[in-house]
Amino acid sequence: MVDPRTTIINTRLKQIGRIIAVSSGKGGVGKSLVATTLALTLSRTGCKVGLFDLDFTSPSTHLLLGVKDAQPKEDKGIVPPQVNGLEYMSLIYYSHDHAAPLRGVDTSNALIELLAVTQWGKLDFLVIDMPPGIGDAVLDLVRLVKRIEFLIVSTPSQLAFETVRKQVSLLQSLKVPIIGVVENMKMTQASTVKRETEKLGLKFLTEIPYDPKVEESIGDEKKLLETAPAQKIRQLVAAKAL
Ligand SMILES: Nc1ncnc2c1ncn2[C@@H]1O[C@H](COP(=O)(O)OP(=O)(O)OP(=O)(O)O)[C@@H](O)[C@H]1O
Ligand SMILES: [Mg+2]
């Protein structure tokens, strides 16, 4: 039997212009930083933007944004609160500071449930911060969200890029659009990731330097938007490269 929630999900997302999943086969490469900064940057250009933290086991975007007392409203579903100008949704509203140790099927159920109940309304962009890896969350999103597009984050390391290669191959075989690859935490001039990205037939979006100021900017939107990653993302958005 078809899960009726899958139909509801696409109805719920109907008024959203673009749905961008920020993803990587590897952990710790900067997905949450890129997703948060991208959402804030797009919203500063006058767009209406949602940010959805789908990393249920180790959510981070609320820390980057400095979310304090926000809570969603219940009204024929759940209406995300406004946080720093974004419609912001995360499991932390329900799990608070506790761990949410979910097994595979429970993670899928939580993801389906949140997608089915969240009332985003009209948005220009919904940015999704994905958990690391090419597992359940990626497969669920691809299966459930018709218009999903992926923005992939790598580091300069070949270890990270190898997982990117696998993820790209999976997404291409499923015919899911890939916006391109961002190389994050760059510390040298090496151009391997750019070259290898282009060999895969993908757009190399930008390289983001490692910036020690990121750490002291966590929780402070204004400082975050002054970091090198934010500057690079601003250029990307201004160039309409997404
Ligand atoms: N360009 C950068 N310069 C400096 N620090 C960075 C940069 N990008 C990310 N970081 C830092 O690196 C760490 C990992 O980043 P982040 O949490 O965004 O990665 P992630 O890919 O979302 O990790 P996870 O797989 O655990 O979700 C964080 O402490 C973040 O602040
Ligand atoms: Mg993360």
mmCIF file of C-alpha atoms and ligand atoms in Angstrom:
data_model
loop_
_atom_site.group_PDB
_atom_site.id
_atom_site.type_symbol
_atom_site.label_atom_id
_atom_site.label_comp_id
_atom_site.label_asym_id
_atom_site.label_seq_id
_atom_site.Cartn_x
_atom_site.Cartn_y
_atom_site.Cartn_z
ATOM 1 C CA MET A 1 0.000 0.000 0.000
ATOM 2 C CA VAL A 2 1.210 3.514 -0.754
ATOM 3 C CA ASP A 3 1.924 5.488 2.409
ATOM 4 C CA PRO A 4 -0.576 8.384 2.169
ATOM 5 C CA ARG A 5 1.969 10.673 3.781
ATOM 6 C CA THR A 6 4.086 10.570 0.595
ATOM 7 C CA THR A 7 1.286 12.285 -1.349
ATOM 8 C CA ILE A 8 0.798 14.794 1.448
ATOM 9 C CA ILE A 9 4.528 15.634 1.388
ATOM 10 C CA ASN A 10 4.510 16.859 -2.210
ATOM 11 C CA THR A 11 1.327 18.826 -1.589
ATOM 12 C CA ARG A 12 2.985 20.424 1.445
ATOM 13 C CA LEU A 13 6.046 21.369 -0.616
ATOM 14 C CA LYS A 14 4.078 22.631 -3.622
ATOM 15 C CA GLN A 15 4.542 26.316 -2.872
ATOM 16 C CA ILE A 16 8.316 26.092 -2.562
ATOM 17 C CA GLY A 17 10.407 27.372 -5.475
ATOM 18 C CA ARG A 18 13.510 25.237 -5.044
ATOM 19 C CA ILE A 19 14.394 22.503 -2.583
ATOM 20 C CA ILE A 20 18.148 22.146 -2.065
ATOM 21 C CA ALA A 21 19.688 19.328 -0.020
ATOM 22 C CA VAL A 22 23.218 20.131 1.179
ATOM 23 C CA SER A 23 24.854 16.756 1.352
ATOM 24 C CA SER A 24 28.094 14.777 1.354
ATOM 25 C CA GLY A 25 29.156 11.177 1.591
ATOM 26 C CA LYS A 26 31.518 12.257 4.371
ATOM 27 C CA GLY A 27 30.952 13.690 7.837
ATOM 28 C CA GLY A 28 32.460 16.882 9.172
ATOM 29 C CA VAL A 29 33.077 18.512 5.787
ATOM 30 C CA GLY A 30 30.989 21.635 6.492
ATOM 31 C CA LYS A 31 27.492 20.702 5.296
ATOM 32 C CA SER A 32 25.788 22.408 8.234
ATOM 33 C CA LEU A 33 27.920 25.522 7.900
ATOM 34 C CA VAL A 34 27.277 25.743 4.158
ATOM 35 C CA ALA A 35 23.530 25.023 4.522
ATOM 36 C CA THR A 36 23.068 27.627 7.263
ATOM 37 C CA THR A 37 25.154 30.286 5.540
ATOM 38 C CA LEU A 38 23.447 29.632 2.219
ATOM 39 C CA ALA A 39 19.990 29.941 3.786
ATOM 40 C CA LEU A 40 20.919 33.192 5.579
ATOM 41 C CA THR A 41 22.553 34.624 2.452
ATOM 42 C CA LEU A 42 19.578 33.833 0.223
ATOM 43 C CA SER A 43 17.209 35.372 2.743
ATOM 44 C CA ARG A 44 19.332 38.546 2.867
ATOM 45 C CA THR A 45 18.753 38.960 -0.880
ATOM 46 C CA GLY A 46 15.032 39.296 -0.172
ATOM 47 C CA CYS A 47 14.041 35.674 -0.799
ATOM 48 C CA LYS A 48 11.769 33.780 1.541
ATOM 49 C CA VAL A 49 13.839 30.886 2.818
ATOM 50 C CA GLY A 50 13.319 27.826 4.992
ATOM 51 C CA LEU A 51 16.055 25.823 6.687
ATOM 52 C CA PHE A 52 15.331 22.230 7.616
ATOM 53 C CA ASP A 53 17.793 20.300 9.778
ATOM 54 C CA LEU A 54 17.458 16.671 8.784
ATOM 55 C CA ASP A 55 20.460 15.522 10.805
ATOM 56 C CA PHE A 56 18.436 13.925 13.569
ATOM 57 C CA THR A 57 21.301 12.277 15.467
ATOM 58 C CA SER A 58 23.658 15.270 15.587
ATOM 59 C CA PRO A 59 21.833 18.436 14.569
ATOM 60 C CA SER A 60 24.048 21.528 14.347
ATOM 61 C CA THR A 61 22.211 24.298 12.535
ATOM 62 C CA HIS A 62 20.476 25.507 15.739
ATOM 63 C CA LEU A 63 23.935 26.055 17.260
ATOM 64 C CA LEU A 64 25.195 27.935 14.210
ATOM 65 C CA LEU A 65 22.079 30.138 14.245
ATOM 66 C CA GLY A 66 22.049 30.555 18.023
ATOM 67 C CA VAL A 67 18.426 29.336 18.293
ATOM 68 C CA LYS A 68 17.104 29.966 21.810
ATOM 69 C CA ASP A 69 13.433 29.778 22.713
ATOM 70 C CA ALA A 70 11.862 29.185 19.320
ATOM 71 C CA GLN A 71 9.032 26.660 19.112
ATOM 72 C CA PRO A 72 6.819 25.694 16.187
ATOM 73 C CA LYS A 73 3.092 26.489 16.304
ATOM 74 C CA GLU A 74 0.515 23.787 15.806
ATOM 75 C CA ASP A 75 -2.025 24.750 13.181
ATOM 76 C CA LYS A 76 -3.268 21.998 10.857
ATOM 77 C CA GLY A 77 0.253 20.629 11.081
ATOM 78 C CA ILE A 78 3.347 22.388 12.372
ATOM 79 C CA VAL A 79 4.294 25.928 11.429
ATOM 80 C CA PRO A 80 8.066 26.536 11.774
ATOM 81 C CA PRO A 81 9.029 29.622 13.787
ATOM 82 C CA GLN A 82 11.082 32.452 12.299
ATOM 83 C CA VAL A 83 14.717 32.352 13.359
ATOM 84 C CA ASN A 84 17.008 35.097 12.048
ATOM 85 C CA GLY A 85 14.606 35.655 9.160
ATOM 86 C CA LEU A 86 14.415 31.953 8.242
ATOM 87 C CA GLU A 87 11.528 29.534 8.647
ATOM 88 C CA TYR A 88 13.466 27.094 10.768
ATOM 89 C CA MET A 89 12.638 23.454 11.423
ATOM 90 C CA SER A 90 14.599 20.891 13.413
ATOM 91 C CA LEU A 91 13.988 17.876 15.598
ATOM 92 C CA ILE A 92 15.593 19.839 18.473
ATOM 93 C CA TYR A 93 12.193 21.440 19.186
ATOM 94 C CA TYR A 94 11.174 17.998 20.394
ATOM 95 C CA SER A 95 14.422 16.352 21.534
ATOM 96 C CA HIS A 96 15.862 19.540 23.145
ATOM 97 C CA ASP A 97 19.392 18.867 24.421
ATOM 98 C CA HIS A 98 18.890 15.112 24.565
ATOM 99 C CA ALA A 99 20.243 12.663 22.031
ATOM 100 C CA ALA A 100 17.715 11.249 19.582
ATOM 101 C CA PRO A 101 19.145 7.761 19.072
ATOM 102 C CA LEU A 102 16.987 6.528 16.211
ATOM 103 C CA ARG A 103 17.354 3.250 14.346
ATOM 104 C CA GLY A 104 17.081 3.177 10.535
ATOM 105 C CA VAL A 105 13.330 2.677 10.266
ATOM 106 C CA ASP A 106 12.614 5.177 13.051
ATOM 107 C CA THR A 107 14.781 7.778 11.323
ATOM 108 C CA SER A 108 12.811 7.257 8.127
ATOM 109 C CA ASN A 109 9.539 7.572 10.013
ATOM 110 C CA ALA A 110 10.621 10.758 11.742
ATOM 111 C CA LEU A 111 11.748 12.203 8.408
ATOM 112 C CA ILE A 112 8.477 11.283 6.671
ATOM 113 C CA GLU A 113 6.448 12.605 9.602
ATOM 114 C CA LEU A 114 8.258 15.967 9.713
ATOM 115 C CA LEU A 115 7.991 16.376 5.952
ATOM 116 C CA ALA A 116 4.314 15.496 6.078
ATOM 117 C CA VAL A 117 3.324 17.771 8.952
ATOM 118 C CA THR A 118 5.451 20.877 8.391
ATOM 119 C CA GLN A 119 3.561 23.824 6.916
ATOM 120 C CA TRP A 120 6.247 25.784 5.107
ATOM 121 C CA GLY A 121 3.785 27.863 3.125
ATOM 122 C CA LYS A 122 5.211 29.869 0.256
ATOM 123 C CA LEU A 123 9.006 29.861 0.063
ATOM 124 C CA ASP A 124 11.523 30.724 -2.643
ATOM 125 C CA PHE A 125 14.041 28.229 -1.264
ATOM 126 C CA LEU A 126 14.054 25.393 1.211
ATOM 127 C CA VAL A 127 17.602 24.465 2.233
ATOM 128 C CA ILE A 128 18.003 21.056 3.865
ATOM 129 C CA ASP A 129 20.979 20.218 6.060
ATOM 130 C CA MET A 130 21.560 16.511 5.526
ATOM 131 C CA PRO A 131 23.195 14.019 7.862
ATOM 132 C CA PRO A 132 26.518 12.604 6.626
ATOM 133 C CA GLY A 133 26.540 9.704 4.222
ATOM 134 C CA ILE A 134 24.600 8.226 1.363
ATOM 135 C CA GLY A 135 22.175 6.282 3.538
ATOM 136 C CA ASP A 136 18.531 6.373 4.494
ATOM 137 C CA ALA A 137 18.032 10.133 4.532
ATOM 138 C CA VAL A 138 19.306 10.590 0.976
ATOM 139 C CA LEU A 139 17.298 7.624 -0.314
ATOM 140 C CA ASP A 140 14.148 8.741 1.536
ATOM 141 C CA LEU A 141 14.386 12.304 0.239
ATOM 142 C CA VAL A 142 14.955 11.167 -3.324
ATOM 143 C CA ARG A 143 11.985 8.811 -3.044
ATOM 144 C CA LEU A 144 9.642 11.273 -1.328
ATOM 145 C CA VAL A 145 10.479 14.735 -2.623
ATOM 146 C CA LYS A 146 9.922 15.025 -6.354
ATOM 147 C CA ARG A 147 11.787 18.287 -6.947
ATOM 148 C CA ILE A 148 14.820 17.693 -4.756
ATOM 149 C CA GLU A 149 18.231 18.986 -5.947
ATOM 150 C CA PHE A 150 21.573 18.214 -4.310
ATOM 151 C CA LEU A 151 24.435 20.545 -3.523
ATOM 152 C CA ILE A 152 27.461 18.484 -2.589
ATOM 153 C CA VAL A 153 30.179 19.498 -0.158
ATOM 154 C CA SER A 154 33.686 18.031 -0.178
ATOM 155 C CA THR A 155 36.954 18.912 1.474
ATOM 156 C CA PRO A 156 40.222 18.964 -0.473
ATOM 157 C CA SER A 157 40.959 15.444 0.804
ATOM 158 C CA GLN A 158 40.771 12.551 -1.600
ATOM 159 C CA LEU A 159 39.071 10.615 1.201
ATOM 160 C CA ALA A 160 36.166 13.067 1.092
ATOM 161 C CA PHE A 161 36.135 13.239 -2.681
ATOM 162 C CA GLU A 162 35.922 9.442 -3.003
ATOM 163 C CA THR A 163 32.619 9.513 -1.107
ATOM 164 C CA VAL A 164 31.472 12.395 -3.319
ATOM 165 C CA ARG A 165 32.200 10.253 -6.351
ATOM 166 C CA LYS A 166 30.008 7.459 -4.940
ATOM 167 C CA GLN A 167 27.202 9.822 -4.034
ATOM 168 C CA VAL A 168 27.289 11.463 -7.453
ATOM 169 C CA SER A 169 27.152 8.092 -9.163
ATOM 170 C CA LEU A 170 24.138 7.109 -7.021
ATOM 171 C CA LEU A 171 22.297 10.378 -7.656
ATOM 172 C CA GLN A 172 23.065 10.308 -11.379
ATOM 173 C CA SER A 173 21.762 6.739 -11.645
ATOM 174 C CA LEU A 174 18.560 7.912 -9.925
ATOM 175 C CA LYS A 175 18.419 10.924 -12.274
ATOM 176 C CA VAL A 176 18.439 13.400 -9.404
ATOM 177 C CA PRO A 177 19.707 16.897 -10.300
ATOM 178 C CA ILE A 178 23.045 17.900 -8.784
ATOM 179 C CA ILE A 179 23.681 21.645 -8.599
ATOM 180 C CA GLY A 180 27.423 21.176 -8.180
ATOM 181 C CA VAL A 181 30.254 20.674 -5.723
ATOM 182 C CA VAL A 182 31.605 23.085 -3.110
ATOM 183 C CA GLU A 183 35.150 22.471 -1.884
ATOM 184 C CA ASN A 184 35.338 23.531 1.745
ATOM 185 C CA MET A 185 38.163 24.105 4.250
ATOM 186 C CA LYS A 186 40.717 24.680 1.573
ATOM 187 C CA MET A 187 44.235 25.395 2.801
ATOM 188 C CA THR A 188 46.380 24.990 -0.329
ATOM 189 C CA GLN A 189 46.221 25.902 -4.011
ATOM 190 C CA ALA A 190 45.654 22.277 -5.124
ATOM 191 C CA SER A 191 43.048 21.989 -7.854
ATOM 192 C CA THR A 192 42.403 18.233 -7.699
ATOM 193 C CA VAL A 193 38.802 18.494 -6.482
ATOM 194 C CA LYS A 194 37.931 21.061 -9.152
ATOM 195 C CA ARG A 195 39.481 18.928 -11.883
ATOM 196 C CA GLU A 196 37.859 15.702 -10.655
ATOM 197 C CA THR A 197 34.463 17.411 -10.241
ATOM 198 C CA GLU A 198 34.563 18.638 -13.807
ATOM 199 C CA LYS A 199 35.595 15.150 -14.989
ATOM 200 C CA LEU A 200 32.329 13.884 -13.461
ATOM 201 C CA GLY A 201 30.485 16.365 -15.670
ATOM 202 C CA LEU A 202 29.513 18.519 -12.672
ATOM 203 C CA LYS A 203 29.805 22.201 -11.957
ATOM 204 C CA PHE A 204 32.553 23.174 -9.508
ATOM 205 C CA LEU A 205 30.704 25.896 -7.612
ATOM 206 C CA THR A 206 33.345 27.450 -5.390
ATOM 207 C CA GLU A 207 36.222 26.835 -3.042
ATOM 208 C CA ILE A 208 35.894 28.019 0.528
ATOM 209 C CA PRO A 209 39.056 28.620 2.548
ATOM 210 C CA TYR A 210 39.504 27.353 6.069
ATOM 211 C CA ASP A 211 38.705 30.355 8.251
ATOM 212 C CA PRO A 212 39.575 30.211 11.972
ATOM 213 C CA LYS A 213 36.975 32.964 12.596
ATOM 214 C CA VAL A 214 34.182 30.456 11.955
ATOM 215 C CA GLU A 215 34.494 28.960 15.442
ATOM 216 C CA GLU A 216 34.059 32.278 17.259
ATOM 217 C CA SER A 217 31.111 33.117 14.982
ATOM 218 C CA ILE A 218 29.029 30.101 15.960
ATOM 219 C CA GLY A 219 25.682 31.271 17.336
ATOM 220 C CA ASP A 220 26.144 34.813 16.042
ATOM 221 C CA GLU A 221 24.489 35.372 12.684
ATOM 222 C CA LYS A 222 26.153 38.735 12.094
ATOM 223 C CA LYS A 223 29.662 37.374 12.670
ATOM 224 C CA LEU A 224 28.884 34.246 10.648
ATOM 225 C CA LEU A 225 27.970 36.393 7.665
ATOM 226 C CA GLU A 226 31.358 38.126 7.906
ATOM 227 C CA THR A 227 33.410 34.917 7.628
ATOM 228 C CA ALA A 228 35.252 33.771 4.503
ATOM 229 C CA PRO A 229 32.716 30.959 3.874
ATOM 230 C CA ALA A 230 29.879 33.508 3.912
ATOM 231 C CA GLN A 231 31.747 35.796 1.517
ATOM 232 C CA LYS A 232 32.241 32.924 -0.928
ATOM 233 C CA ILE A 233 28.611 31.874 -0.696
ATOM 234 C CA ARG A 234 27.491 35.469 -1.218
ATOM 235 C CA GLN A 235 29.528 35.575 -4.438
ATOM 236 C CA LEU A 236 27.940 32.298 -5.550
ATOM 237 C CA VAL A 237 24.435 33.611 -4.903
ATOM 238 C CA ALA A 238 25.191 36.986 -6.533
ATOM 239 C CA ALA A 239 26.535 35.229 -9.633
ATOM 240 C CA LYS A 240 23.301 33.159 -9.756
ATOM 241 C CA ALA A 241 25.550 30.116 -9.961
ATOM 242 C CA LEU A 242 23.160 27.919 -8.004
HETATM 243 N N1 LIG B 1 35.553 26.878 5.984
HETATM 244 C C1 LIG B 1 35.650 26.583 7.293
HETATM 245 N N2 LIG B 1 36.568 27.197 8.065
HETATM 246 C C2 LIG B 1 36.685 26.899 9.388
HETATM 247 N N3 LIG B 1 35.930 25.994 10.027
HETATM 248 C C3 LIG B 1 34.987 25.350 9.306
HETATM 249 C C4 LIG B 1 34.801 25.600 7.924
HETATM 250 N N4 LIG B 1 33.797 24.807 7.479
HETATM 251 C C5 LIG B 1 33.381 24.101 8.552
HETATM 252 N N5 LIG B 1 34.089 24.419 9.648
HETATM 253 C C6 LIG B 1 33.973 23.829 10.990
HETATM 254 O O1 LIG B 1 34.196 22.440 10.832
HETATM 255 C C7 LIG B 1 33.341 21.680 11.663
HETATM 256 C C8 LIG B 1 32.458 20.765 10.815
HETATM 257 O O2 LIG B 1 31.544 21.570 10.090
HETATM 258 P P1 LIG B 1 30.018 21.154 9.978
HETATM 259 O O3 LIG B 1 29.466 20.780 11.294
HETATM 260 O O4 LIG B 1 29.323 22.203 9.192
HETATM 261 O O5 LIG B 1 30.229 19.827 9.092
HETATM 262 P P2 LIG B 1 29.140 18.735 8.690
HETATM 263 O O6 LIG B 1 29.563 18.212 7.370
HETATM 264 O O7 LIG B 1 27.792 19.316 8.803
HETATM 265 O O8 LIG B 1 29.352 17.648 9.832
HETATM 266 P P3 LIG B 1 28.375 16.383 10.144
HETATM 267 O O9 LIG B 1 28.719 15.363 9.105
HETATM 268 O O10 LIG B 1 28.757 15.955 11.529
HETATM 269 O O11 LIG B 1 26.975 16.873 10.033
HETATM 270 C C9 LIG B 1 32.549 22.685 12.471
HETATM 271 O O12 LIG B 1 33.207 22.912 13.675
HETATM 272 C C10 LIG B 1 32.578 23.931 11.604
HETATM 273 O O13 LIG B 1 32.432 25.120 12.342
HETATM 274 MG MG MG B 2 26.138 18.667 9.903
#
